[in-house]
Amino acid sequence: MAKKIYSTYPMVKYLRKEALPTALCPGCGGGTVLNAFANAIDGLKIDPKDLVVVSGIGCSAWIASPYFLADTLHTTHGRAIAFATGVKVGLPDKKVVVISGDGDLASIGGNHLLHAARRNIDITVILVNNFIYGMTGGQVAPTTPFGAKTTTSPYRNIEHPLQISETVAAAGASYVARWTTAHVYQLIGSIKKALQVKGFSLVEVISQCPVQFGRRNRMKEPAEMLRWFLKNSVPVSRARNMSPEELEGKFVIGEIVNRERPEFTTELNKLIDEVQEHFGLKGDGDV
Amino acid sequence: MIIRGNEPEQLRLLRKLYEPGNYFMQGNEAVAYGALFAGCRFYAGYPITPSSEIAETMARELPKLGGYYLQMEDEIGSIAAMVGASWTGFKVMTATAGPGFSLMQENLGYAVMTETPLVLVDVQRSGPSTGQATKGAQGDFFQARWGTHGDHPIVAVSPTSGQDAFWETIRAFNIAEKLRTPVVVLFDGVLAHTREQIKIPDVSEVEITYRKLPENEEEARLPFGDPHGDGVPPMPLFGHGYFTHVTGSTHKETGLRDVYTPEVHDRLVRRIHRKIEKNREVYEKYEEHFTEDAEILVVSWGVTARPALGAVLRAREEGIKVGLFVPKTVHPFPAERMRGLAKKARTILVAEMNLGQMIIEVERYVNDDVLLKGVNKIGGVPLTVEEILREIRGVA
């Protein structure tokens, strides 16, 4: 059955066939994200040879690694962006993409996320936010909605979720957008834009985890979760005129920021040029 | 692509920038210049006393050579960025001290598992915890060996002077490249801040090694195989269209994860051990003084090896038959030579700036009939010639 689907799926050319079928649970939003990413790569006609994909630890880290057929670096928990920083400095002409989850990138890896945005290094981060630690069994995350139930907040979550996109935008990223897995075409559009932006770009994808999050919060069917996303999504333009109380529990979707700022690897190479020029080290001078 | 950048151009730049001759500089600067001569063109780090001058020197000098200095947000990010850069073909280094070294341990294990060449300089300071931030110590002997989790090999070298630091750093790069493995340089706060005369050689006197690259597509498809039988797989660098998959999880020869098959884990981890064990000639190094007829043997390493040599020379003048053994690669320990020397000695003194760490390693190779004694000092002040001499006289 699985083999048949993969043989007719047009994006299968971007996948590492020996790693299929995927380990994702039925109904997981990870497949939608993988599909959107593959479509964006296909739409921009990016040669996968010009792509390095880096991920951390957790379900969402698997979306691109091992499944995506490119150079892939599957790293330690939370550190994907720091690893990707080294890759990007080494290969400034390649597209370096980080795909990982909220627990990985925004919790343990929160510091690297902020500083990569501040540095404005040309990396595209696709952050899959499913409100939960899926792979470890459904524990509370820094993105879990207030009041939601998880295995480690069995009564209710009394912490407030981190607004990842707004935080990264404030830290200095060039491009930030947020969509849900119910907004596939918009998501593909934003991933395309993010890949073309020269600077740090983040696409946050709110994604369903019916197995670990949904069934503990009265949404055990994937479709119920998608309906929940659609019902509570507010476009960023409308959200600007809403009070914090009105926005409680809502998902602000759309482009949060899109601006030009000096990019890190460009500046780094410019600096090296200037220094070599200054010390008379350029060209074939005296040997 | 063997090295990032054009090699003749790099040699021209090194010659132009650093004229051969004698310089007056800190041990930390000597480490940095050693790295530059070894071909290091990527440094990612986080400032920490007493290692910071290494970062400062790299930040100043790397751009001149077309290299990259990155100050990361913490030590964890630093070693992570190094691994990323190493997979694009750079020779990479970072420098840190005790607390930072502790933070780097997880990704040091990642580098072992993914067989990523890198050089990690630990300028040892006293601990536990923040300890004496500005003082030297030799308390990270076992942190280097067993700091990261799991069954893993490690290679660690330890210089005994500023001049030695220059050459040992180069050697660390050569070992890392040859064996596709991380190498730790166990330096210390005393030598790091000691200014002395250091001779910078001509680049032609420096032997430089590069990692093995795949010779064909087939080798590139097995980034964790063993096509040459030496346990060291060629490294298919990122950006060459090989579609290499690198993971810290247990992986097959192709790089693909397989954490369920016991044989896969066994095969991988044993090979990583074997490539270090079987290639002793690549890294084994020690120094000996007056060991031929020594009845008393002083064993010492790093900073303490210098006053130890002074004490041995003085004791020899007094007619005491004492010798000195200094492992320069401390992990894996020069076991065979140690065993040989221990057979001839009746007393062994192990001098180090800690409460007894290398002595535990030495003890494994010494018979019960030998008197084994530690000469230890902590507090940030190194052992003196007199202190070690007094101990030698005491057992003479």
XYZ file of C-alpha atoms in Angstrom:
683
model
C 0.000 0.000 0.000
C 2.625 2.468 1.135
C 4.847 1.648 -1.824
C 1.985 2.375 -4.233
C 1.377 5.837 -2.773
C 5.051 6.707 -3.019
C 5.234 5.547 -6.615
C 2.491 7.942 -7.684
C 3.398 10.901 -5.439
C 4.994 13.554 -7.675
C 7.302 14.892 -4.941
C 8.795 11.471 -4.256
C 11.834 12.491 -6.311
C 12.864 14.668 -3.358
C 12.630 11.863 -0.825
C 15.162 9.306 0.387
C 13.273 6.205 -0.718
C 15.239 3.772 1.440
C 14.026 5.650 4.522
C 10.325 5.323 3.605
C 7.643 4.791 4.766
C 7.905 7.589 7.307
C 7.759 6.960 11.033
C 5.175 9.728 11.499
C 1.881 8.727 13.168
C -1.285 8.581 11.065
C -2.883 12.023 10.974
C 0.340 13.847 11.883
C 0.827 17.296 10.382
C 4.448 16.461 9.613
C 3.482 14.978 6.254
C 1.780 18.235 5.262
C 4.907 20.187 6.182
C 7.141 17.815 4.206
C 4.785 18.107 1.249
C 4.710 21.919 1.479
C 8.503 22.094 1.713
C 8.984 19.746 -1.258
C 6.483 21.804 -3.275
C 8.289 25.031 -2.413
C 11.645 23.528 -3.493
C 9.997 22.230 -6.657
C 8.274 25.543 -7.367
C 11.527 27.485 -7.030
C 13.373 24.821 -9.028
C 16.042 24.567 -6.352
C 18.448 21.720 -7.100
C 18.581 19.552 -3.958
C 22.362 19.515 -4.480
C 22.291 23.171 -3.493
C 20.467 22.428 -0.277
C 21.616 21.404 3.197
C 18.893 20.497 5.682
C 19.605 20.488 9.400
C 17.342 19.275 12.190
C 17.448 18.551 15.887
C 15.622 15.949 17.959
C 11.913 15.118 17.974
C 9.157 14.065 15.550
C 9.376 17.210 13.445
C 13.149 16.848 13.084
C 12.464 13.715 11.038
C 10.409 15.589 8.433
C 13.499 16.673 6.547
C 16.038 14.276 7.904
C 16.302 11.464 6.922
C 13.333 11.768 4.538
C 14.493 14.670 2.361
C 17.085 13.719 -0.255
C 19.776 16.359 0.261
C 22.831 16.738 2.487
C 21.193 16.316 5.881
C 22.610 16.898 9.350
C 20.586 15.448 12.211
C 21.997 17.035 15.334
C 21.696 17.066 19.110
C 18.567 18.333 20.874
C 18.018 22.069 20.438
C 21.218 22.815 18.557
C 20.153 22.553 14.911
C 20.421 26.297 14.250
C 23.924 26.486 15.756
C 25.071 23.552 13.581
C 23.398 25.210 10.568
C 25.300 28.431 11.319
C 28.601 26.602 10.770
C 27.286 25.006 7.577
C 26.089 28.353 6.191
C 29.417 30.086 6.865
C 31.138 27.204 5.089
C 28.699 27.150 2.165
C 27.269 30.675 1.859
C 25.956 30.009 -1.661
C 23.837 27.012 -0.650
C 20.338 27.104 0.809
C 20.581 26.035 4.433
C 17.249 25.030 5.937
C 16.425 23.976 9.490
C 13.253 21.950 10.005
C 12.462 20.994 13.580
C 9.837 21.217 16.270
C 8.806 23.754 18.901
C 10.284 21.759 21.776
C 13.584 21.529 19.944
C 13.969 25.032 18.498
C 12.007 27.241 20.893
C 12.598 25.505 24.224
C 16.070 24.007 24.667
C 17.189 25.743 21.468
C 15.540 29.091 22.177
C 18.836 30.884 22.685
C 20.214 29.824 19.301
C 16.939 30.822 17.622
C 17.115 34.350 19.061
C 20.776 34.848 18.272
C 20.546 33.534 14.725
C 17.707 36.041 14.166
C 19.789 38.817 15.746
C 22.785 37.921 13.566
C 20.417 37.723 10.582
C 22.265 34.768 9.095
C 20.739 33.514 5.845
C 19.100 30.356 7.163
C 15.471 29.358 6.644
C 13.872 27.817 9.713
C 10.632 25.874 9.395
C 9.450 25.487 12.954
C 6.703 22.927 13.380
C 4.652 23.922 16.398
C 2.402 21.117 17.641
C 2.148 22.419 21.239
C 3.647 19.288 22.740
C 6.613 16.987 23.133
C 5.354 14.272 20.794
C 8.210 11.802 20.592
C 8.798 11.675 24.356
C 5.149 10.929 25.016
C 3.119 14.148 25.196
C 4.629 16.314 27.912
C 3.901 20.010 28.390
C 5.914 22.331 26.117
C 6.649 26.070 26.208
C 4.077 26.334 23.406
C 1.273 24.360 25.082
C -1.852 26.564 25.274
C -2.838 27.884 28.692
C -5.214 25.440 30.303
C -4.429 22.487 28.005
C -3.836 18.995 29.368
C -0.677 16.976 28.801
C 1.021 14.065 30.565
C 2.999 16.472 32.741
C 0.208 19.013 33.140
C -2.502 16.412 33.841
C -4.791 18.911 35.617
C -4.170 21.865 33.281
C -1.284 23.950 31.972
C -0.794 27.028 34.136
C 2.045 28.477 32.022
C 1.612 30.836 29.091
C 2.785 29.746 25.654
C 5.715 31.439 23.949
C 4.699 33.519 20.921
C 7.542 32.243 18.766
C 7.043 34.270 15.596
C 6.624 37.588 17.404
C 9.693 36.878 19.554
C 11.878 36.007 16.553
C 10.612 39.058 14.678
C 11.564 41.240 17.644
C 15.019 39.619 17.731
C 15.734 40.907 14.227
C 14.824 38.280 11.614
C 14.385 39.428 8.008
C 11.281 37.378 7.353
C 8.750 35.761 9.713
C 5.448 34.112 8.836
C 3.024 31.838 10.651
C 0.490 29.430 9.121
C -1.260 26.277 10.142
C -1.402 22.929 8.358
C -4.903 23.961 7.277
C -3.373 26.743 5.137
C -1.265 24.629 2.793
C -1.061 26.953 -0.226
C -0.280 29.979 1.910
C 2.332 27.884 3.705
C 4.016 26.894 0.432
C 3.997 30.563 -0.598
C 5.658 31.629 2.638
C 8.296 28.881 2.500
C 9.133 30.028 -1.043
C 9.466 33.611 0.123
C 11.531 32.576 3.136
C 13.929 30.612 0.916
C 14.434 33.658 -1.318
C 14.947 36.201 1.456
C 18.611 37.078 2.079
C 18.650 36.902 5.845
C 17.193 34.912 8.692
C 13.699 33.645 7.908
C 11.283 31.729 10.062
C 8.100 29.988 8.990
C 6.161 28.762 11.989
C 3.694 26.032 11.109
C 1.013 25.231 13.637
C 0.567 21.525 13.164
C -1.705 18.851 14.537
C -0.587 16.086 16.856
C -3.797 14.111 17.307
C -2.007 11.310 19.142
C -0.290 13.214 21.935
C -2.093 16.566 22.061
C -5.455 16.076 20.391
C -6.726 13.059 22.251
C -5.957 14.635 25.647
C -7.765 17.817 24.624
C -10.966 16.442 23.062
C -9.685 16.443 19.472
C -8.590 12.942 18.743
C -9.431 13.152 15.035
C -6.908 15.064 12.897
C -9.796 16.798 11.105
C -11.091 18.145 14.423
C -7.725 19.753 15.043
C -7.650 21.288 11.569
C -11.141 22.698 12.138
C -9.897 24.113 15.468
C -7.005 25.824 13.610
C -9.331 27.302 10.991
C -11.890 28.494 13.520
C -9.305 30.262 15.652
C -6.999 31.681 12.982
C -6.844 35.448 12.781
C -5.005 37.179 9.901
C -2.195 39.389 11.113
C -3.865 42.502 9.631
C -7.014 41.940 11.688
C -5.053 40.971 14.819
C -3.418 44.418 14.919
C -6.760 45.923 15.904
C -7.588 43.308 18.530
C -6.921 43.471 22.260
C -4.750 40.881 24.016
C -7.908 39.470 25.633
C -9.562 38.999 22.264
C -6.418 37.325 20.929
C -6.184 34.838 23.811
C -6.169 31.330 22.357
C -6.133 32.613 18.760
C -3.559 31.830 16.066
C -2.305 34.942 14.325
C -1.484 33.902 10.776
C 0.251 35.577 7.868
C 3.470 37.521 7.399
C 4.610 38.977 10.697
C 7.638 40.723 9.244
C 9.360 41.091 5.852
C 12.264 43.520 5.744
C 15.810 43.950 4.509
C 18.693 43.974 6.949
C 22.421 43.313 6.406
C 22.989 39.551 6.309
C 25.655 37.843 8.431
C 27.673 35.733 5.957
C 27.691 38.623 3.442
C 28.970 40.995 6.114
C 31.513 38.432 7.308
C 32.939 37.991 3.810
C 32.889 41.750 3.239
C 34.854 42.219 6.459
C 37.451 39.642 5.397
C 37.852 41.444 2.068
C 38.319 44.789 3.810
C 40.866 43.367 6.269
C 42.872 41.688 3.496
C 42.755 44.904 1.486
C 43.831 46.965 4.494
C 46.851 44.791 5.247
C 47.835 44.560 1.590
C 47.258 40.812 1.448
C 45.211 40.645 -1.727
C 46.354 39.378 -5.092
C 49.753 37.981 -5.993
C 52.041 40.355 -4.159
C 55.507 39.402 -2.955
C 55.910 35.700 -2.260
C 38.938 20.210 -2.856
C 41.511 19.217 -0.283
C 41.593 22.372 1.775
C 39.252 25.327 1.923
C 40.961 27.994 -0.112
C 43.919 27.914 -2.389
C 46.888 26.249 -0.711
C 49.812 28.093 -2.385
C 47.959 31.323 -1.648
C 47.575 30.312 2.006
C 51.289 29.533 2.275
C 52.132 32.886 0.698
C 49.906 34.664 3.226
C 51.371 32.781 6.198
C 54.927 33.652 5.080
C 54.025 37.265 4.544
C 52.191 37.681 7.838
C 54.383 35.704 10.197
C 58.038 36.008 9.443
C 60.024 33.096 10.814
C 61.921 33.992 13.943
C 61.686 34.396 17.673
C 58.698 36.117 19.204
C 57.796 36.979 22.786
C 54.248 35.787 23.351
C 51.743 34.037 25.596
C 51.053 30.324 25.461
C 47.525 31.143 24.316
C 48.866 33.064 21.338
C 51.163 30.148 20.516
C 48.118 27.856 20.386
C 46.380 30.281 18.005
C 49.406 30.557 15.694
C 49.788 26.786 15.734
C 46.174 26.498 14.571
C 46.729 29.033 11.790
C 49.818 27.173 10.559
C 47.911 23.870 10.701
C 45.330 25.294 8.289
C 42.519 26.166 10.709
C 40.276 28.665 8.935
C 37.168 28.491 11.100
C 36.927 29.294 14.782
C 33.690 29.409 16.762
C 33.913 30.154 20.450
C 32.653 31.800 23.575
C 34.986 33.853 25.793
C 36.125 32.274 29.050
C 39.131 32.871 31.274
C 41.935 31.777 30.955
C 41.404 30.880 27.276
C 40.159 34.192 25.863
C 43.411 35.314 24.208
C 43.101 32.350 21.850
C 39.757 33.723 20.625
C 41.145 37.254 20.500
C 44.153 36.189 18.427
C 41.959 34.171 16.066
C 39.501 37.082 15.676
C 42.416 39.354 14.729
C 44.360 36.978 12.485
C 41.786 34.747 10.764
C 40.305 37.445 8.477
C 43.811 38.249 7.212
C 44.057 34.649 6.033
C 40.539 34.631 4.600
C 39.296 32.602 7.581
C 36.192 32.928 9.718
C 35.857 33.892 13.368
C 32.435 33.432 14.952
C 31.586 34.412 18.478
C 28.637 32.215 19.316
C 26.005 32.707 21.996
C 27.437 29.966 24.198
C 29.843 27.032 24.273
C 27.210 24.557 23.115
C 26.563 26.630 20.000
C 30.297 27.008 19.428
C 31.067 23.328 19.105
C 27.828 22.820 17.146
C 28.877 25.443 14.588
C 32.313 23.795 14.376
C 30.782 20.455 13.477
C 28.649 22.128 10.795
C 31.675 23.934 9.355
C 33.846 20.813 9.479
C 31.324 19.017 7.246
C 31.787 21.777 4.676
C 35.534 21.045 4.631
C 37.028 23.503 7.101
C 39.675 22.662 9.663
C 37.989 23.981 12.797
C 38.933 24.854 16.356
C 37.510 26.262 19.555
C 39.088 27.063 22.902
C 37.459 27.020 26.297
C 38.078 26.340 29.985
C 36.559 24.012 32.605
C 32.909 25.159 32.741
C 32.770 25.678 28.978
C 34.356 22.284 28.407
C 31.591 20.740 30.510
C 28.978 22.413 28.301
C 30.653 21.141 25.138
C 30.664 17.519 26.216
C 27.391 16.478 24.551
C 28.453 17.725 21.148
C 31.960 16.359 21.654
C 30.219 12.987 21.803
C 28.294 13.936 18.652
C 31.617 14.646 16.904
C 32.954 11.251 18.024
C 29.830 9.463 16.758
C 29.666 11.330 13.444
C 33.472 11.138 13.037
C 33.875 14.872 12.585
C 37.433 16.244 12.746
C 37.785 19.193 15.115
C 40.224 20.540 17.692
C 38.992 21.542 21.133
C 41.467 23.390 23.358
C 40.670 23.160 27.064
C 42.722 25.702 28.985
C 42.337 24.000 32.341
C 41.526 26.126 35.379
C 40.751 25.023 38.869
C 37.343 23.730 39.848
C 34.904 22.225 40.754
C 32.447 24.698 39.285
C 33.679 28.259 38.821
C 36.655 27.523 41.070
C 39.522 29.933 40.530
C 38.713 31.386 37.124
C 42.091 33.013 36.564
C 44.310 30.207 37.876
C 45.748 27.149 36.253
C 45.084 23.503 37.106
C 45.260 20.026 35.659
C 41.936 18.758 36.854
C 40.303 17.916 33.515
C 42.351 14.802 32.770
C 39.325 12.559 33.180
C 36.782 15.070 31.919
C 38.593 14.860 28.594
C 38.465 11.074 28.719
C 35.010 10.385 30.130
C 33.144 13.695 29.946
C 30.691 12.690 27.261
C 28.338 9.733 27.620
C 28.539 6.293 26.114
C 31.422 4.035 25.147
C 33.684 6.301 23.206
C 37.357 6.720 22.441
C 39.077 10.093 22.701
C 42.457 11.500 21.749
C 43.926 14.209 23.984
C 47.323 15.863 23.717
C 48.961 18.049 26.352
C 51.702 20.628 25.681
C 54.393 21.376 28.293
C 55.394 24.901 27.240
C 54.387 27.771 24.990
C 56.683 26.549 22.226
C 55.339 23.047 22.672
C 51.785 24.428 22.488
C 52.495 25.741 18.980
C 53.604 22.315 17.744
C 51.131 20.241 19.748
C 48.218 22.258 18.337
C 49.449 21.484 14.822
C 49.776 17.840 15.809
C 46.230 17.872 17.202
C 44.928 19.040 13.806
C 46.921 16.367 12.003
C 45.561 13.622 14.262
C 41.989 14.936 13.914
C 42.231 14.990 10.133
C 43.980 11.645 9.791
C 41.613 9.748 12.092
C 38.439 11.798 11.371
C 37.893 12.384 15.054
C 37.771 15.229 17.577
C 41.050 15.885 19.418
C 41.273 17.634 22.793
C 44.268 19.831 23.649
C 44.658 19.821 27.427
C 46.396 23.116 28.034
C 46.368 25.026 31.339
C 45.982 28.531 32.731
C 49.615 28.792 33.844
C 51.219 28.171 30.460
C 48.376 30.007 28.725
C 49.394 33.270 30.382
C 53.155 32.734 30.604
C 55.038 34.912 28.150
C 58.191 33.413 26.770
C 60.276 33.184 23.651
C 58.509 31.239 20.940
C 60.066 30.413 17.620
C 57.800 30.675 14.602
C 59.152 28.391 11.872
C 58.933 28.733 8.131
C 55.754 27.121 6.798
C 57.857 24.551 4.945
C 58.902 23.072 8.321
C 55.289 22.364 9.243
C 53.853 18.994 8.285
C 50.177 19.326 7.410
C 47.643 16.518 7.038
C 44.253 16.591 5.350
C 41.268 14.357 5.844
C 40.671 11.562 3.383
C 37.988 12.404 0.807
C 35.972 9.822 -1.154
C 37.716 8.706 -4.317
C 34.530 7.761 -6.128
C 30.745 7.781 -5.825
C 30.751 4.392 -4.184
C 32.966 5.540 -1.321
C 30.891 8.712 -0.983
C 27.776 6.590 -0.499
C 29.360 4.951 2.560
C 30.364 7.894 4.754
C 30.650 5.546 7.749
C 32.107 2.491 6.047
C 35.662 1.228 6.128
C 36.802 0.914 2.493
C 40.513 1.191 3.303
C 40.521 -1.213 6.241
C 42.079 1.296 8.639
C 38.765 2.068 10.305
C 38.788 5.627 8.957
C 36.080 6.278 6.336
C 36.640 8.982 3.705
C 34.518 12.056 4.500
C 32.019 13.127 1.803
C 31.782 16.862 2.400
C 28.497 18.768 2.207
C 27.757 20.746 -0.928
C 29.218 18.223 -3.374
C 25.948 16.556 -4.317
C 26.548 13.355 -2.369
C 23.295 13.659 -0.354
C 25.101 12.600 2.794
C 23.030 11.893 5.886
C 24.780 12.579 9.175
C 23.220 11.687 12.519
C 24.408 11.234 16.082
C 22.063 8.265 16.391
C 23.358 4.789 15.680
C 23.709 4.556 11.928
C 24.622 2.088 9.247
C 27.597 2.505 6.919
C 25.330 4.555 4.618
C 24.615 7.032 7.417
C 20.976 5.978 7.761
C 19.722 5.596 11.283
C 19.191 2.122 12.699
C 18.808 2.093 16.448
C 17.021 -1.243 16.660
C 19.593 -3.717 15.373
C 22.134 -4.596 18.059
C 24.728 -5.629 15.462
C 24.616 -2.219 13.765
C 25.403 -0.421 17.026
C 28.054 -2.957 17.935
C 29.737 -2.690 14.538
C 29.731 1.116 14.503
C 30.947 1.747 18.040
C 33.595 -0.973 17.896
C 34.955 0.451 14.638
C 35.132 3.953 16.143
C 37.145 2.448 19.006
C 39.238 0.323 16.687
C 40.283 3.208 14.453
C 41.796 4.919 17.501
C 43.335 1.779 19.025
C 44.825 0.475 15.790
C 46.377 3.758 14.693
C 48.594 4.378 17.699
C 51.496 5.493 15.502
C 49.388 8.459 14.384
C 49.145 9.967 17.861
C 51.335 8.168 20.423
C 53.989 10.537 21.744
C 55.995 10.864 24.928
C 59.236 12.349 26.178
C 61.868 10.647 28.321
C 64.817 12.018 30.278
C 67.416 9.819 32.061
C 65.169 6.773 32.054
C 67.847 4.215 31.054
C 69.140 3.647 34.591
C 66.368 5.265 36.610
C 65.447 3.619 39.907
C 63.078 6.466 40.661
C 60.745 7.509 37.881
C 58.902 10.803 37.851
C 55.824 10.794 35.612
C 54.342 14.166 34.806
C 52.339 15.970 32.132
C 51.512 19.432 30.836
C 52.658 22.415 32.856
C 54.052 20.283 35.701
C 56.475 18.489 33.390
C 58.709 21.592 33.405
C 59.438 21.883 37.149
C 59.587 18.071 37.135
C 62.456 18.189 34.632
C 64.168 20.861 36.735
C 63.870 18.668 39.813
C 65.199 15.604 37.972
C 68.216 17.554 36.676
C 68.990 18.796 40.201
C 68.572 15.332 41.690
C 70.904 13.865 39.049
C 73.542 16.420 40.135
C 73.156 14.987 43.614
C 73.741 11.505 42.205
C 70.177 10.250 42.546
C 69.208 7.794 39.780
C 65.978 9.443 38.733
C 64.288 9.726 35.341
C 61.317 11.555 33.870
C 58.499 10.256 31.678
C 56.150 12.780 30.038
C 53.212 11.527 27.950
C 52.462 14.175 25.312
C 49.396 12.308 24.119
C 47.678 11.546 27.407
C 44.660 9.700 25.935
C 45.038 6.977 24.899
C 47.778 6.592 27.471
C 51.196 5.313 26.281
C 50.484 2.056 28.100
C 53.197 -0.164 26.679
C 56.070 2.249 27.312
C 54.723 2.995 30.788
C 54.608 -0.711 31.605
C 58.182 -1.112 30.374
C 59.505 1.748 32.472
C 57.528 0.654 35.518
C 59.286 -2.742 35.438
C 62.661 -1.101 36.005
C 61.694 1.459 38.638
C 61.309 0.786 42.355
C 59.562 4.105 43.033
C 57.283 6.161 40.812
C 56.245 9.718 41.588
C 53.381 11.235 39.617
C 53.498 15.034 39.714
C 50.396 16.979 38.651
C 48.346 20.063 39.581
C 45.382 18.167 40.989
C 44.654 15.736 43.796
C 45.614 12.700 41.728
C 44.215 11.967 38.293
C 46.905 10.730 35.896
C 48.219 8.610 38.762
C 45.068 6.494 38.447
C 45.989 5.786 34.815
C 49.647 5.104 35.737
C 48.614 2.687 38.479
C 47.103 0.334 35.887
C 50.568 -0.371 34.479
C 52.543 -0.657 37.717
C 53.155 -3.814 39.749
C 52.411 -3.989 43.460
C 56.067 -4.052 44.479
C 56.597 -0.525 43.200
C 56.065 2.408 45.534
C 53.646 4.703 43.705
C 53.196 8.176 45.119
C 51.476 11.338 43.957
C 53.068 14.770 44.156
C 50.044 16.994 44.122
C 49.285 20.647 44.546
C 46.106 22.645 44.029
C 45.243 26.285 44.574
C 46.292 27.690 41.217
C 50.054 27.896 41.846
C 52.146 25.344 39.953
C 54.469 22.879 41.649
C 58.005 24.232 42.048
C 61.318 22.506 41.297
C 62.069 22.476 45.053
C 58.766 20.859 45.954
C 59.269 18.015 43.499
C 62.980 17.707 44.379
C 62.076 17.349 48.052
C 59.805 14.415 47.173
C 62.533 12.791 45.054
C 65.041 13.124 47.905
C 62.427 11.686 50.234
C 62.272 8.397 48.328
C 65.933 8.266 47.239
